């Protein structure tokens, strides 16, 4: 029996569960100094002066870096769309543009001393007018985040495909709505951390960093710090979640490395939770004005959206392309022939927007699925029925979307029907009237998704960065005992990709799962890879491991052929033993071949010694995973509290290499979707203060808030060798819309119009009980 | 963040704690630390010295009879939540303890600390006021009894004198109690909460009533008008609605991220009605 397809436990769980994980903060080196940052308390201000004298004199302080001169001596950070990007430096010396921007770095012998001294740095600010809110940022008289640009507008994309004007002219109904997707924070359990260890004698620099893509970081650092990549080593040790927020190189992280090089001493920095809320990237934050053109029977003829993306104050790695992804996925699983989508992107005095699990696509799914719901209700059609009428049917596949994405296979209507069946759609609808008479308001909502994932090939224009590989790698090295190490370019930080890779390789090499170790996250040992993000683990990294394993087997056949005095083409490998085709004897075990490959005792120099192979895999195209969700909710109309009675997720990720891991990925994604619908929000006050900078205000769903989940899988193998599709981000896409649609259904008698999330109790109550107008 | 430097003293007995706390305003007591430690880390509280009373002997123990529930100040809120005896004779306290923050907080937070911190969002102050309990306080001048109505002065301020320490809670028991709290998420502070404790006679008549709130501008205000509406009645629907409305109308509320005044007032009314219904059902059950 093979390992693939089995619900095997994740290799790392026992170690992590007993507290033996080693995160950046757990790593100690001699002579280390600790960093603490002075961060801007204002969203927009000119820096008139920085007094570091008291801090320099404080106990244990080794150095304080601050001021225009120091900042300008520091290297620029890499950004997406470098031509359009305002310069971003490790410290800012003249101006602050968001709350939390690093102004000074204090290095001291202990972390407590560094933090104490940082509180002694006095910064003289001249406050400037603050610009918040994307539409306000576009106004002619808006204060400018980057005055030298002359505008807060970053760019405009306008895609008109098909005949939208004709569609709207011919429509029997046009439904217009506003949909806002609020700003959220990734909130990883482990905040960010960096430990930079320079070796002045050789010019080498080793960096431990809570990151998702160590090779990318290494290449950028080489450019930035003018250190050969051969002298740079980036290690992602155990990393406690990233969700996209650790895909960047941040200003504070680079400051720590730069400081270590200045001092010639190791420097360590561990982000506090409070810092993480302001100094780690945010996500989402789009406002759409949408119009849907419908025929009388509910057929969608066209879709218009004019939307704006609030990108914050600077570009990080993917900042400007996140909303671009929203455009290209705005028709989802539906056959909508004509579209007119206009996107404006703006700078504001806030932290940057970046990739976060489902980035761009989650916004699109929410807006589309809310819009269909609203359209169906407005024209008096059942929302489920309208979806079934408009979904791309299996007969239409392969289907090219208006945005030239080609959906390969699947059965979207069947999945939606199944989700509706599992939640008990008809029964819930049928009991609503009686329950409402008793004051019980329950509703059902559905939503579908199509996850564009496994971003590739490398050169495609989704990739705005000069150094950011789309490929993935694996090096498989078999030792003389036949045990095997896979060095994977993936950099899993909670996903379990290491376990999945071991399963794949175990089956291909026909050896036990437990004989395989998977290493990752260290540029000194791992071949050049892209890391973990964008639901690419199995889709890209899995195939790299598969190909490398196939190469190892081919090499092993060469060795076996030499031992069996046969041509390697005549050697078959099955059931874990090598034999000459057609003959029964003699057979060689894997371990015998592995030993011979290294010591050549029996076969002489008929092959190159060793048993290992490397593969680099750049997929020819992106991948798609899809599904349907349904939510059954109850709303307490007296308090506005939403309880999710049950949540159904029907997902197709192709072949599930490890069903337990697939379930876990979906659970986590759904949890984040629940958070987007009901709990999470980065909020600013009118001065740009992040008022949600603690878990007392930024509400994360916990186990208590998780609904009862009913999961079912469809399996439509993709056209890839493994038949896999992505899954890491899937749960985030349709979950929020299904929940909000269910709430709207529950509150039908009140006719509430939901335009923004999260639907916290007070927000929903105000919609149910609007203030009486005079 | 890390707290600024402070001195730490481990008190060995009540007298030691009292004399340490009497040394000045900037000396603070710590027991479970579930309120003080976050305030230290956020550098909101900046005591010069912290006196740890967590291991002082004699401040633990739960003693329950039908008439009263007595709790040592160091009893944890988890212990209150888990006590079958309290659940039987004083369900208000069980319900209030069960909705305090999350299990991690409840395992460490103490009943004495929950009261002495006088946070208007805390739950036990409202339970103490509704049940007309009292605390024993020991200080430089000996032991005195403080009635619930006299304990809370204003947010984060009690009538405890410098050096005084809550050592024990004495709470009249009643099966006719209930606590209703609205939280936005399980681990969140409450939006508002309502504590109800009734004394119901054999004929179903309400002989006395205690109603108090959490989440208002004051710490655990007593809803006098709600109580008066209840006393002498048999707690019918009209009475419940009237008392709930009175509690809502009289609540001194402030708008914040948890909701507008209008919202909070509506929720006080809804929760008060639910708590009263449950308390009355229990009393008649």
PDB file of C-alpha atoms in Angstrom, chain A residues 456-674:
ATOM      1  CA  UNK A 456       3.555  30.005 -12.780  1.00  0.00           C
ATOM      2  CA  UNK A 457       5.354  29.981 -15.084  1.00  0.00           C
ATOM      3  CA  UNK A 458       8.099  32.113 -13.609  1.00  0.00           C
ATOM      4  CA  UNK A 459       8.122  34.727 -16.325  1.00  0.00           C
ATOM      5  CA  UNK A 460       4.383  35.431 -16.262  1.00  0.00           C
ATOM      6  CA  UNK A 461       3.298  38.959 -15.487  1.00  0.00           C
ATOM      7  CA  UNK A 462       1.625  38.017 -12.199  1.00  0.00           C
ATOM      8  CA  UNK A 463       5.139  38.229 -10.863  1.00  0.00           C
ATOM      9  CA  UNK A 464       6.104  41.876 -10.324  1.00  0.00           C
ATOM     10  CA  UNK A 465       9.480  41.129  -8.735  1.00  0.00           C
ATOM     11  CA  UNK A 466      12.838  40.882 -10.426  1.00  0.00           C
ATOM     12  CA  UNK A 467      13.888  38.047  -8.121  1.00  0.00           C
ATOM     13  CA  UNK A 468      10.986  35.773  -7.386  1.00  0.00           C
ATOM     14  CA  UNK A 469      10.998  32.254  -8.775  1.00  0.00           C
ATOM     15  CA  UNK A 470       7.847  30.485  -9.881  1.00  0.00           C
ATOM     16  CA  UNK A 471       9.621  27.163 -10.050  1.00  0.00           C
ATOM     17  CA  UNK A 472      10.256  24.705  -7.260  1.00  0.00           C
ATOM     18  CA  UNK A 473      13.056  22.298  -6.529  1.00  0.00           C
ATOM     19  CA  UNK A 474      13.912  19.095  -4.792  1.00  0.00           C
ATOM     20  CA  UNK A 475      17.206  17.339  -4.208  1.00  0.00           C
ATOM     21  CA  UNK A 476      16.857  13.725  -3.171  1.00  0.00           C
ATOM     22  CA  UNK A 477      19.873  12.122  -1.598  1.00  0.00           C
ATOM     23  CA  UNK A 478      19.940   8.419  -0.749  1.00  0.00           C
ATOM     24  CA  UNK A 479      22.511   7.241   1.784  1.00  0.00           C
ATOM     25  CA  UNK A 480      24.319   3.859   1.710  1.00  0.00           C
ATOM     26  CA  UNK A 481      21.680   2.412   4.053  1.00  0.00           C
ATOM     27  CA  UNK A 482      18.959   3.353   1.627  1.00  0.00           C
ATOM     28  CA  UNK A 483      17.516   6.010   3.865  1.00  0.00           C
ATOM     29  CA  UNK A 484      16.636   9.173   2.063  1.00  0.00           C
ATOM     30  CA  UNK A 485      16.684  12.891   2.600  1.00  0.00           C
ATOM     31  CA  UNK A 486      14.625  15.226   0.428  1.00  0.00           C
ATOM     32  CA  UNK A 487      15.903  18.794   0.341  1.00  0.00           C
ATOM     33  CA  UNK A 488      12.828  20.719  -0.744  1.00  0.00           C
ATOM     34  CA  UNK A 489      12.760  24.301  -1.954  1.00  0.00           C
ATOM     35  CA  UNK A 490       9.390  24.719  -0.305  1.00  0.00           C
ATOM     36  CA  UNK A 491       9.522  26.481   3.037  1.00  0.00           C
ATOM     37  CA  UNK A 492       6.506  25.147   4.919  1.00  0.00           C
ATOM     38  CA  UNK A 493       5.576  26.928   8.140  1.00  0.00           C
ATOM     39  CA  UNK A 494       2.612  24.934   9.346  1.00  0.00           C
ATOM     40  CA  UNK A 495       1.221  23.531   6.095  1.00  0.00           C
ATOM     41  CA  UNK A 496       2.698  20.035   6.327  1.00  0.00           C
ATOM     42  CA  UNK A 497       4.223  20.100   2.849  1.00  0.00           C
ATOM     43  CA  UNK A 498       7.243  18.231   4.188  1.00  0.00           C
ATOM     44  CA  UNK A 499       5.010  15.307   5.069  1.00  0.00           C
ATOM     45  CA  UNK A 500       3.327  15.353   1.671  1.00  0.00           C
ATOM     46  CA  UNK A 501       6.676  15.451  -0.110  1.00  0.00           C
ATOM     47  CA  UNK A 502       7.820  12.453   1.950  1.00  0.00           C
ATOM     48  CA  UNK A 503       4.671  10.556   0.958  1.00  0.00           C
ATOM     49  CA  UNK A 504       5.264  11.231  -2.729  1.00  0.00           C
ATOM     50  CA  UNK A 505       8.887  10.242  -2.594  1.00  0.00           C
ATOM     51  CA  UNK A 506       8.161   7.155  -0.496  1.00  0.00           C
ATOM     52  CA  UNK A 507       5.841   5.803  -3.164  1.00  0.00           C
ATOM     53  CA  UNK A 508       8.111   6.685  -6.038  1.00  0.00           C
ATOM     54  CA  UNK A 509      11.180   5.113  -4.389  1.00  0.00           C
ATOM     55  CA  UNK A 510       9.023   2.272  -3.021  1.00  0.00           C
ATOM     56  CA  UNK A 511      10.469   2.670   0.460  1.00  0.00           C
ATOM     57  CA  UNK A 512       8.752   3.283   3.808  1.00  0.00           C
ATOM     58  CA  UNK A 513       7.509   6.781   4.612  1.00  0.00           C
ATOM     59  CA  UNK A 514       9.502   6.711   7.844  1.00  0.00           C
ATOM     60  CA  UNK A 515      12.741   6.182   5.914  1.00  0.00           C
ATOM     61  CA  UNK A 516      12.424   9.653   4.437  1.00  0.00           C
ATOM     62  CA  UNK A 517      13.423  12.907   6.061  1.00  0.00           C
ATOM     63  CA  UNK A 518      12.516  16.217   4.481  1.00  0.00           C
ATOM     64  CA  UNK A 519      14.703  19.270   5.009  1.00  0.00           C
ATOM     65  CA  UNK A 520      13.814  22.780   3.997  1.00  0.00           C
ATOM     66  CA  UNK A 521      14.337  26.421   4.761  1.00  0.00           C
ATOM     67  CA  UNK A 522      18.141  26.675   4.640  1.00  0.00           C
ATOM     68  CA  UNK A 523      19.817  28.170   1.597  1.00  0.00           C
ATOM     69  CA  UNK A 524      23.090  26.438   2.445  1.00  0.00           C
ATOM     70  CA  UNK A 525      21.637  22.970   1.948  1.00  0.00           C
ATOM     71  CA  UNK A 526      18.538  23.409  -0.192  1.00  0.00           C
ATOM     72  CA  UNK A 527      18.621  23.897  -3.943  1.00  0.00           C
ATOM     73  CA  UNK A 528      17.250  27.227  -5.123  1.00  0.00           C
ATOM     74  CA  UNK A 529      13.507  27.275  -4.531  1.00  0.00           C
ATOM     75  CA  UNK A 530      10.561  29.614  -4.301  1.00  0.00           C
ATOM     76  CA  UNK A 531       9.245  28.771  -0.860  1.00  0.00           C
ATOM     77  CA  UNK A 532       5.718  28.346   0.399  1.00  0.00           C
ATOM     78  CA  UNK A 533       2.905  30.650  -0.702  1.00  0.00           C
ATOM     79  CA  UNK A 534       0.046  30.841  -3.186  1.00  0.00           C
ATOM     80  CA  UNK A 535      -1.191  27.256  -2.673  1.00  0.00           C
ATOM     81  CA  UNK A 536       1.858  25.917  -4.508  1.00  0.00           C
ATOM     82  CA  UNK A 537       3.189  23.238  -2.135  1.00  0.00           C
ATOM     83  CA  UNK A 538       1.851  20.146  -3.867  1.00  0.00           C
ATOM     84  CA  UNK A 539       1.184  21.732  -7.248  1.00  0.00           C
ATOM     85  CA  UNK A 540       4.731  22.997  -7.817  1.00  0.00           C
ATOM     86  CA  UNK A 541       6.890  21.578  -5.009  1.00  0.00           C
ATOM     87  CA  UNK A 542       5.254  18.153  -5.187  1.00  0.00           C
ATOM     88  CA  UNK A 543       6.088  17.801  -8.843  1.00  0.00           C
ATOM     89  CA  UNK A 544       9.699  18.818  -8.284  1.00  0.00           C
ATOM     90  CA  UNK A 545       9.962  16.038  -5.702  1.00  0.00           C
ATOM     91  CA  UNK A 546       8.246  13.590  -8.030  1.00  0.00           C
ATOM     92  CA  UNK A 547      10.619  14.287 -10.909  1.00  0.00           C
ATOM     93  CA  UNK A 548      13.684  14.121  -8.669  1.00  0.00           C
ATOM     94  CA  UNK A 549      12.460  10.789  -7.317  1.00  0.00           C
ATOM     95  CA  UNK A 550      11.969   9.453 -10.828  1.00  0.00           C
ATOM     96  CA  UNK A 551      15.541  10.432 -11.605  1.00  0.00           C
ATOM     97  CA  UNK A 552      16.801   8.663  -8.508  1.00  0.00           C
ATOM     98  CA  UNK A 553      14.963   5.496  -9.510  1.00  0.00           C
ATOM     99  CA  UNK A 554      16.469   5.723 -12.999  1.00  0.00           C
ATOM    100  CA  UNK A 555      19.914   6.005 -11.471  1.00  0.00           C
ATOM    101  CA  UNK A 556      19.199   3.108  -9.131  1.00  0.00           C
ATOM    102  CA  UNK A 557      18.275   1.033 -12.171  1.00  0.00           C
ATOM    103  CA  UNK A 558      21.682   1.806 -13.650  1.00  0.00           C
ATOM    104  CA  UNK A 559      23.296   0.516 -10.481  1.00  0.00           C
ATOM    105  CA  UNK A 560      21.053  -2.536 -10.345  1.00  0.00           C
ATOM    106  CA  UNK A 561      21.748  -3.236 -14.008  1.00  0.00           C
ATOM    107  CA  UNK A 562      25.461  -3.237 -13.338  1.00  0.00           C
ATOM    108  CA  UNK A 563      24.946  -5.579 -10.397  1.00  0.00           C
ATOM    109  CA  UNK A 564      22.680  -7.888 -12.380  1.00  0.00           C
ATOM    110  CA  UNK A 565      24.887  -7.704 -15.452  1.00  0.00           C
ATOM    111  CA  UNK A 566      21.988  -6.423 -17.484  1.00  0.00           C
ATOM    112  CA  UNK A 567      21.219  -3.268 -19.346  1.00  0.00           C
ATOM    113  CA  UNK A 568      19.426  -0.772 -17.125  1.00  0.00           C
ATOM    114  CA  UNK A 569      16.564  -0.656 -19.627  1.00  0.00           C
ATOM    115  CA  UNK A 570      15.963  -4.312 -18.847  1.00  0.00           C
ATOM    116  CA  UNK A 571      15.777  -3.697 -15.107  1.00  0.00           C
ATOM    117  CA  UNK A 572      12.354  -3.410 -13.536  1.00  0.00           C
ATOM    118  CA  UNK A 573      11.779  -1.996 -10.095  1.00  0.00           C
ATOM    119  CA  UNK A 574       8.628  -3.105  -8.374  1.00  0.00           C
ATOM    120  CA  UNK A 575       7.583  -4.039  -4.874  1.00  0.00           C
ATOM    121  CA  UNK A 576      10.792  -2.489  -3.624  1.00  0.00           C
ATOM    122  CA  UNK A 577      13.136  -4.827  -5.481  1.00  0.00           C
ATOM    123  CA  UNK A 578      15.086  -4.727  -8.715  1.00  0.00           C
ATOM    124  CA  UNK A 579      15.132  -7.634 -11.146  1.00  0.00           C
ATOM    125  CA  UNK A 580      15.833  -8.260 -14.778  1.00  0.00           C
ATOM    126  CA  UNK A 581      12.629  -8.162 -16.767  1.00  0.00           C
ATOM    127  CA  UNK A 582      11.262 -11.624 -17.363  1.00  0.00           C
ATOM    128  CA  UNK A 583      13.509 -13.328 -14.858  1.00  0.00           C
ATOM    129  CA  UNK A 584      12.618 -14.263 -11.310  1.00  0.00           C
ATOM    130  CA  UNK A 585      16.086 -14.377  -9.835  1.00  0.00           C
ATOM    131  CA  UNK A 586      18.118 -12.764  -8.550  1.00  0.00           C
ATOM    132  CA  UNK A 587      16.365  -9.720  -7.123  1.00  0.00           C
ATOM    133  CA  UNK A 588      18.053  -6.825  -5.382  1.00  0.00           C
ATOM    134  CA  UNK A 589      16.642  -4.904  -2.490  1.00  0.00           C
ATOM    135  CA  UNK A 590      16.639  -1.079  -2.447  1.00  0.00           C
ATOM    136  CA  UNK A 591      19.181  -1.040   0.337  1.00  0.00           C
ATOM    137  CA  UNK A 592      21.601  -3.321  -1.539  1.00  0.00           C
ATOM    138  CA  UNK A 593      21.467  -1.033  -4.540  1.00  0.00           C
ATOM    139  CA  UNK A 594      21.930   2.055  -2.378  1.00  0.00           C
ATOM    140  CA  UNK A 595      24.989   0.531  -0.763  1.00  0.00           C
ATOM    141  CA  UNK A 596      26.470  -0.548  -4.086  1.00  0.00           C
ATOM    142  CA  UNK A 597      25.864   2.926  -5.520  1.00  0.00           C
ATOM    143  CA  UNK A 598      28.265   4.299  -2.942  1.00  0.00           C
ATOM    144  CA  UNK A 599      30.902   1.554  -2.610  1.00  0.00           C
ATOM    145  CA  UNK A 600      30.990  -0.216  -5.983  1.00  0.00           C
ATOM    146  CA  UNK A 601      32.019  -3.538  -4.443  1.00  0.00           C
ATOM    147  CA  UNK A 602      30.360  -5.811  -6.977  1.00  0.00           C
ATOM    148  CA  UNK A 603      29.924  -4.008 -10.240  1.00  0.00           C
ATOM    149  CA  UNK A 604      33.058  -2.067 -10.963  1.00  0.00           C
ATOM    150  CA  UNK A 605      33.130   1.394 -12.504  1.00  0.00           C
ATOM    151  CA  UNK A 606      30.088   1.006 -14.743  1.00  0.00           C
ATOM    152  CA  UNK A 607      28.293   4.031 -13.395  1.00  0.00           C
ATOM    153  CA  UNK A 608      29.016   7.276 -11.654  1.00  0.00           C
ATOM    154  CA  UNK A 609      28.969   6.639  -7.892  1.00  0.00           C
ATOM    155  CA  UNK A 610      26.307   8.092  -5.653  1.00  0.00           C
ATOM    156  CA  UNK A 611      22.529   7.979  -5.577  1.00  0.00           C
ATOM    157  CA  UNK A 612      20.919  11.372  -5.749  1.00  0.00           C
ATOM    158  CA  UNK A 613      19.132  13.659  -8.141  1.00  0.00           C
ATOM    159  CA  UNK A 614      17.867  17.216  -8.312  1.00  0.00           C
ATOM    160  CA  UNK A 615      14.876  18.522 -10.188  1.00  0.00           C
ATOM    161  CA  UNK A 616      13.743  22.031 -10.949  1.00  0.00           C
ATOM    162  CA  UNK A 617      10.126  22.246 -12.015  1.00  0.00           C
ATOM    163  CA  UNK A 618       8.496  25.294 -13.548  1.00  0.00           C
ATOM    164  CA  UNK A 619       4.868  24.449 -14.361  1.00  0.00           C
ATOM    165  CA  UNK A 620       3.594  25.420 -17.787  1.00  0.00           C
ATOM    166  CA  UNK A 621       0.582  27.163 -16.307  1.00  0.00           C
ATOM    167  CA  UNK A 622      -1.313  28.092 -13.213  1.00  0.00           C
ATOM    168  CA  UNK A 623      -3.634  25.644 -11.520  1.00  0.00           C
ATOM    169  CA  UNK A 624      -7.230  25.883 -10.359  1.00  0.00           C
ATOM    170  CA  UNK A 625      -9.061  24.434  -7.382  1.00  0.00           C
ATOM    171  CA  UNK A 626     -12.741  24.973  -6.846  1.00  0.00           C
ATOM    172  CA  UNK A 627     -15.642  24.302  -4.579  1.00  0.00           C
ATOM    173  CA  UNK A 628     -18.880  25.358  -3.025  1.00  0.00           C
ATOM    174  CA  UNK A 629     -19.771  26.303   0.523  1.00  0.00           C
ATOM    175  CA  UNK A 630     -22.975  26.695   2.460  1.00  0.00           C
ATOM    176  CA  UNK A 631     -23.723  28.262   5.802  1.00  0.00           C
ATOM    177  CA  UNK A 632     -26.667  27.843   8.138  1.00  0.00           C
ATOM    178  CA  UNK A 633     -26.852  30.681  10.626  1.00  0.00           C
ATOM    179  CA  UNK A 634     -29.041  32.048  13.345  1.00  0.00           C
ATOM    180  CA  UNK A 635     -29.169  35.723  14.155  1.00  0.00           C
ATOM    181  CA  UNK A 636     -30.184  36.936  17.592  1.00  0.00           C
ATOM    182  CA  UNK A 637     -32.050  40.026  16.460  1.00  0.00           C
ATOM    183  CA  UNK A 638     -32.070  41.467  19.972  1.00  0.00           C
ATOM    184  CA  UNK A 639     -28.287  41.525  20.237  1.00  0.00           C
ATOM    185  CA  UNK A 640     -27.049  41.178  16.639  1.00  0.00           C
ATOM    186  CA  UNK A 641     -25.075  38.047  17.448  1.00  0.00           C
ATOM    187  CA  UNK A 642     -24.603  35.611  14.554  1.00  0.00           C
ATOM    188  CA  UNK A 643     -24.237  31.914  15.379  1.00  0.00           C
ATOM    189  CA  UNK A 644     -23.156  29.584  12.614  1.00  0.00           C
ATOM    190  CA  UNK A 645     -25.176  26.433  13.148  1.00  0.00           C
ATOM    191  CA  UNK A 646     -23.352  24.487  10.461  1.00  0.00           C
ATOM    192  CA  UNK A 647     -20.905  25.171   7.675  1.00  0.00           C
ATOM    193  CA  UNK A 648     -20.542  22.956   4.627  1.00  0.00           C
ATOM    194  CA  UNK A 649     -17.505  22.944   2.391  1.00  0.00           C
ATOM    195  CA  UNK A 650     -17.421  20.846  -0.766  1.00  0.00           C
ATOM    196  CA  UNK A 651     -13.995  21.109  -2.306  1.00  0.00           C
ATOM    197  CA  UNK A 652     -12.129  19.765  -5.291  1.00  0.00           C
ATOM    198  CA  UNK A 653      -8.374  19.909  -4.953  1.00  0.00           C
ATOM    199  CA  UNK A 654      -7.868  17.077  -7.416  1.00  0.00           C
ATOM    200  CA  UNK A 655      -5.990  14.161  -5.944  1.00  0.00           C
ATOM    201  CA  UNK A 656      -5.658  14.613  -2.180  1.00  0.00           C
ATOM    202  CA  UNK A 657      -2.138  13.440  -1.402  1.00  0.00           C
ATOM    203  CA  UNK A 658      -2.857  13.515   2.333  1.00  0.00           C
ATOM    204  CA  UNK A 659      -6.562  13.916   3.154  1.00  0.00           C
ATOM    205  CA  UNK A 660      -5.828  14.907   6.753  1.00  0.00           C
ATOM    206  CA  UNK A 661      -3.589  17.736   5.650  1.00  0.00           C
ATOM    207  CA  UNK A 662      -6.126  18.816   3.034  1.00  0.00           C
ATOM    208  CA  UNK A 663      -8.816  18.905   5.722  1.00  0.00           C
ATOM    209  CA  UNK A 664      -6.535  20.889   7.994  1.00  0.00           C
ATOM    210  CA  UNK A 665      -5.751  23.414   5.283  1.00  0.00           C
ATOM    211  CA  UNK A 666      -9.456  23.833   4.579  1.00  0.00           C
ATOM    212  CA  UNK A 667     -10.295  24.164   8.284  1.00  0.00           C
ATOM    213  CA  UNK A 668      -7.700  26.904   8.666  1.00  0.00           C
ATOM    214  CA  UNK A 669      -8.856  28.746   5.576  1.00  0.00           C
ATOM    215  CA  UNK A 670     -12.471  28.529   6.680  1.00  0.00           C
ATOM    216  CA  UNK A 671     -11.465  29.898  10.100  1.00  0.00           C
ATOM    217  CA  UNK A 672      -9.917  32.911   8.401  1.00  0.00           C
ATOM    218  CA  UNK A 673     -13.046  33.267   6.287  1.00  0.00           C
ATOM    219  CA  UNK A 674     -15.182  33.211   9.429  1.00  0.00           C
TER     220      UNK A 674
END
